[in-house]
XYZ file of C-alpha atoms in Angstrom:
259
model
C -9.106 -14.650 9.453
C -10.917 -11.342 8.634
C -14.753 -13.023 8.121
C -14.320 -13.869 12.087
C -13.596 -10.282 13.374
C -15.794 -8.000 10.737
C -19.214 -10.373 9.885
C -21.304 -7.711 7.886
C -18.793 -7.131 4.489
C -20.804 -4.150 3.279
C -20.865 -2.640 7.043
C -17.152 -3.220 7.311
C -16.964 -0.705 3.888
C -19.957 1.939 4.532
C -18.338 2.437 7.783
C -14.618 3.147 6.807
C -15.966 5.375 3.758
C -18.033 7.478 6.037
C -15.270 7.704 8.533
C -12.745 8.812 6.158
C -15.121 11.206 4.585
C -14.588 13.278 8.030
C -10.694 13.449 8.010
C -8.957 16.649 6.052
C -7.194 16.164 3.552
C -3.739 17.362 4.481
C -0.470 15.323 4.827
C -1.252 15.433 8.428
C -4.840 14.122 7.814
C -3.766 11.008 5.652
C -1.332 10.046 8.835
C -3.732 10.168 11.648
C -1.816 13.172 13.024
C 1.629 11.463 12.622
C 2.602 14.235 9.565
C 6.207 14.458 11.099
C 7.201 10.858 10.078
C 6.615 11.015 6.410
C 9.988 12.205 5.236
C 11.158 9.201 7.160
C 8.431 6.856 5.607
C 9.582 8.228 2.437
C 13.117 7.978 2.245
C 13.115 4.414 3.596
C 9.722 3.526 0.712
C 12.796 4.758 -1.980
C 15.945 2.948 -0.169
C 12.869 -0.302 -0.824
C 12.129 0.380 -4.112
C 15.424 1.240 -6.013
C 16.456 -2.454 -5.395
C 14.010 -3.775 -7.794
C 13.804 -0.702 -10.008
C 17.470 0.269 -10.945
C 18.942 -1.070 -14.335
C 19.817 -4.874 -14.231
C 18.241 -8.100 -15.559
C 15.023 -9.093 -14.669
C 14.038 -5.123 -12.903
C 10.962 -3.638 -13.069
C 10.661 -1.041 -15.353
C 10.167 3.383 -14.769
C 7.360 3.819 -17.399
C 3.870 3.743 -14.798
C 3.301 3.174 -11.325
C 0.050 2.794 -9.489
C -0.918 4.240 -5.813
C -3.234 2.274 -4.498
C -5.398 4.430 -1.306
C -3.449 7.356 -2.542
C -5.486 10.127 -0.721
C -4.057 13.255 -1.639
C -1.368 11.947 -3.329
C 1.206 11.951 -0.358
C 3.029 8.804 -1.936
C 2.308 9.989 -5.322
C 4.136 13.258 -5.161
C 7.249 12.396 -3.126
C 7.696 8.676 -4.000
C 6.666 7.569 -7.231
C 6.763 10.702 -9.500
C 10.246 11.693 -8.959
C 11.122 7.517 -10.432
C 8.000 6.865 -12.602
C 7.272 8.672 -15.736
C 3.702 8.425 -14.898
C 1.519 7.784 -12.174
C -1.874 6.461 -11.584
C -3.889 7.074 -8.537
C -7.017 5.338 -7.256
C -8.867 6.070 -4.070
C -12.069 5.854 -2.665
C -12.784 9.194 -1.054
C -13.493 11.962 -3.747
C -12.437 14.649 -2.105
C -9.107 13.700 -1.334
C -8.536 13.147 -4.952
C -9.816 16.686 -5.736
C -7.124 18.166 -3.515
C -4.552 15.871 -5.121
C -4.720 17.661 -7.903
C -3.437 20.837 -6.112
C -0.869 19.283 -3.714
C 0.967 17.315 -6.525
C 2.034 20.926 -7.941
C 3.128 21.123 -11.976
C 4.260 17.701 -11.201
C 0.596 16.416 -11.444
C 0.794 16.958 -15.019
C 2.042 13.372 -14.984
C -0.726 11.342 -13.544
C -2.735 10.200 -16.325
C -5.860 8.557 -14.141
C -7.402 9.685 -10.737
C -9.397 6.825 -9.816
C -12.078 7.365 -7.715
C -12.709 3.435 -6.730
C -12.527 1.295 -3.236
C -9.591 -1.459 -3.648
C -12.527 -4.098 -3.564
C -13.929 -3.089 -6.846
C -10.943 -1.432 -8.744
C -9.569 -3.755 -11.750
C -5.938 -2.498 -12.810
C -5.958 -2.148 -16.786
C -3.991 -5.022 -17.758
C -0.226 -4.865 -18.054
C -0.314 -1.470 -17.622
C 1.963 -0.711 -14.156
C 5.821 -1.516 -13.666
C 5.171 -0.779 -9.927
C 2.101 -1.090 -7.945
C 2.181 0.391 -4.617
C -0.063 -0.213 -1.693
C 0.593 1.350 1.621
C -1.615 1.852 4.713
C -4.052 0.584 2.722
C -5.087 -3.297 3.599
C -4.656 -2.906 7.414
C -4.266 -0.127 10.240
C -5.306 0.273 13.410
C -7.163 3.344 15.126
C -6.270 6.395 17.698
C -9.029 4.588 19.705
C -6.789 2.259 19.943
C -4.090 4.149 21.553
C -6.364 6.192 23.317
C -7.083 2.789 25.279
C -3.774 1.959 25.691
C -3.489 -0.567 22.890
C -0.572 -0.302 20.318
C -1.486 2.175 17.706
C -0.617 2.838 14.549
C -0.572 5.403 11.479
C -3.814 5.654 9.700
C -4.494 5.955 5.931
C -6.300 6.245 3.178
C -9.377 4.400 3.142
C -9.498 0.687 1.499
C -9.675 -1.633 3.783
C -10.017 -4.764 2.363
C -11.120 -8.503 3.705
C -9.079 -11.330 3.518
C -10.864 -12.286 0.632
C -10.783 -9.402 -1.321
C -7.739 -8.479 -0.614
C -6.667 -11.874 -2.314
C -8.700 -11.238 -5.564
C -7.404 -7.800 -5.496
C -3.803 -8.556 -5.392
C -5.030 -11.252 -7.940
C -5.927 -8.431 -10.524
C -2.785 -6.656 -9.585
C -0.638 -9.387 -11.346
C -2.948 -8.616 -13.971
C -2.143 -5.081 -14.508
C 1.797 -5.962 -13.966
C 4.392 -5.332 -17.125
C 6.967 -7.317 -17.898
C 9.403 -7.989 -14.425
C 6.670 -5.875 -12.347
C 6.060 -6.042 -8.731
C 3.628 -5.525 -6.169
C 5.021 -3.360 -3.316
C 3.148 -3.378 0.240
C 3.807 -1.184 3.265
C 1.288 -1.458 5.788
C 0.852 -1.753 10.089
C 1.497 -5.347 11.567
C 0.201 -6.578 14.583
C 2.253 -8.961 17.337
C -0.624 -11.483 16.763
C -4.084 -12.570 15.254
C -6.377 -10.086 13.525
C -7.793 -6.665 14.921
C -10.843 -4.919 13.902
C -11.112 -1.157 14.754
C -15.157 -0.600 14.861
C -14.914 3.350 14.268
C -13.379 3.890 11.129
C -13.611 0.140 10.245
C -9.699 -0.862 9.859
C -8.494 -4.258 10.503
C -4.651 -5.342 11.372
C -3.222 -8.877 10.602
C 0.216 -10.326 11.580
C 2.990 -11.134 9.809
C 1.776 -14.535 9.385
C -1.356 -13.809 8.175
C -0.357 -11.232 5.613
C 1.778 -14.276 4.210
C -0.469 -16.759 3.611
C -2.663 -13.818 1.941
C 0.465 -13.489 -0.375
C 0.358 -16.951 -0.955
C -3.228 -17.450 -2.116
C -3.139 -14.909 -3.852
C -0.300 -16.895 -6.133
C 2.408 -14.810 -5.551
C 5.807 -14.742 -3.618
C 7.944 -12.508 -1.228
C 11.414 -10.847 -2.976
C 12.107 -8.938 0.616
C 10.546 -7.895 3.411
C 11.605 -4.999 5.731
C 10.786 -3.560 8.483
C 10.518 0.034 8.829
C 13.051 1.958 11.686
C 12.609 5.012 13.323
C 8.838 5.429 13.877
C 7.611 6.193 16.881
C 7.317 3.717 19.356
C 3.778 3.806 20.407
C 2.692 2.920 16.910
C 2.215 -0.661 15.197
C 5.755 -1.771 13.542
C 5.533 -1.057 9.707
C 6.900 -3.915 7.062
C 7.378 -2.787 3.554
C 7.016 -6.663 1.205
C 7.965 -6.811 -2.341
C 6.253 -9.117 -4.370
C 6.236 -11.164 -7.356
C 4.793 -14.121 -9.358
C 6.277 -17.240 -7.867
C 7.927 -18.450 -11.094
C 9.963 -14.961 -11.077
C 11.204 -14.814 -7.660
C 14.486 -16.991 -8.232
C 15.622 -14.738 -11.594
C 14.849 -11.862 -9.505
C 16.593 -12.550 -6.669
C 19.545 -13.352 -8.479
C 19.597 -10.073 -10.211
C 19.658 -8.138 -6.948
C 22.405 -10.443 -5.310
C 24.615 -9.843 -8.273
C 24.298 -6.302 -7.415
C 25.543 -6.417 -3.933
């Protein structure tokens, strides 16, 4: 998978920290210059969420959630804090944690940890998180991209991660889960195979891919959805909820009672 399109693991990182060490850190910044779709990538994130959040047996619970490449805290402020009580934030690039701190407002009161970590390294504190959120995070693809022609897509903050840390980290994740918590990724897919940008050092699996990832990693898909209303030239977006394998059939049941 990834180990045939990147070789050199500690390239692959150097490169997408000093790339996203050049990008300002605005909402506009975080989204390669696609600013206008967050209130769309936002409203849809909550439609996601609330169906494994809500009251009802076997939901995750509203004390902590995690953002996981959380740049300035895009996600943070607009997503999680308005359904957590408290929020955690890790990211690799220093700076866009510093501004963070401004951006989030009053409401910033209410993260309790800005972690200043790459995805490859970071260890969740165990049971800790009812929610941990990861978007734009694992893959993306690059402007170059479209400026070539290629499908594009919506950058992020930086994490990129290699098939096999992407495993152990989602590994850890169950880890830092509470009781009925789940693992939520949002990220770019590609039609087929694995892409490597070799600017800011991104890479872009399929559908297929991403699964068995999910898979190895010992853990299951509650729903998968993909995201409406972007622009067209971009990569299509998938938003996965997941679980550990022995929970899936409880929770599942839970949200079909619901319906």
């Amino acid at each position: 998978m990834t180990a045939e399109v990147i070789g050199d693991d500690d390239g692959f990182y150097s490169r997408a920290k000093k790339y996203w060490k050049n990008i300002p850190p605005t909402v506009d910044g975080m989204l390669g210059g696609y600013g206008h779709i967050s209130s769309i990538d936002i409203n849809s994130s909550k439609k996601f969420l609330l169906q494994f959040i809500e009251e009802g047996s076997g939901k995750a619970g509203t004390s902590c959630a995690l953002d996981c490449g959380a740049g300035i805290g895009r996600i943070t402020k607009r997503l999680l804090l308005p359904l957590f009580k408290v929020v955690d934030m890790v990211d690799v690039t220093e700076d866009f944690l510093a501004k963070a701190k401004t951006h989030l407002g009053e409401e910033g009161k209410r993260v309790d940890n800005y972690f200043c970590c790459g995805l490859q390294d970071f260890i969740p504190q165990p049971q800790r998180y009812d929610v941990i959120w990861i978007q734009w995070v694992i893959v993306c693809p690059s402007d170059g991209d479209r400026a070539q022609g290629k499908e594009g897509g919506v950058r992020k903050s930086p994490g990129h991660l290699t098939d096999d840390h992407l495993i152990q980290f989602l590994k850890r994740c169950q880890k830092g889960l509470r009781p009925n918590g789940i693992i939520c990724v949002k990220d770019n897919v590609s039609q087929e195979g694995v892409i490597e940008d070799e600017v800011d050092s991104s890479v872009c699996r399929d559908l297929g891919t991403l699964h068995t990832i999910v898979q190895l990693a010992g853990l299951q898909v509650l729903a998968e959805e993909k995201q409406d209303d972007f622009p067209d030239e971009i990569y299509q977006v998938y938003s996965l909820a997941l679980s550990f394998q022995r929970r899936r059939e409880r929770i599942l049941d839970s949200i079909w009672h619901l319906q």
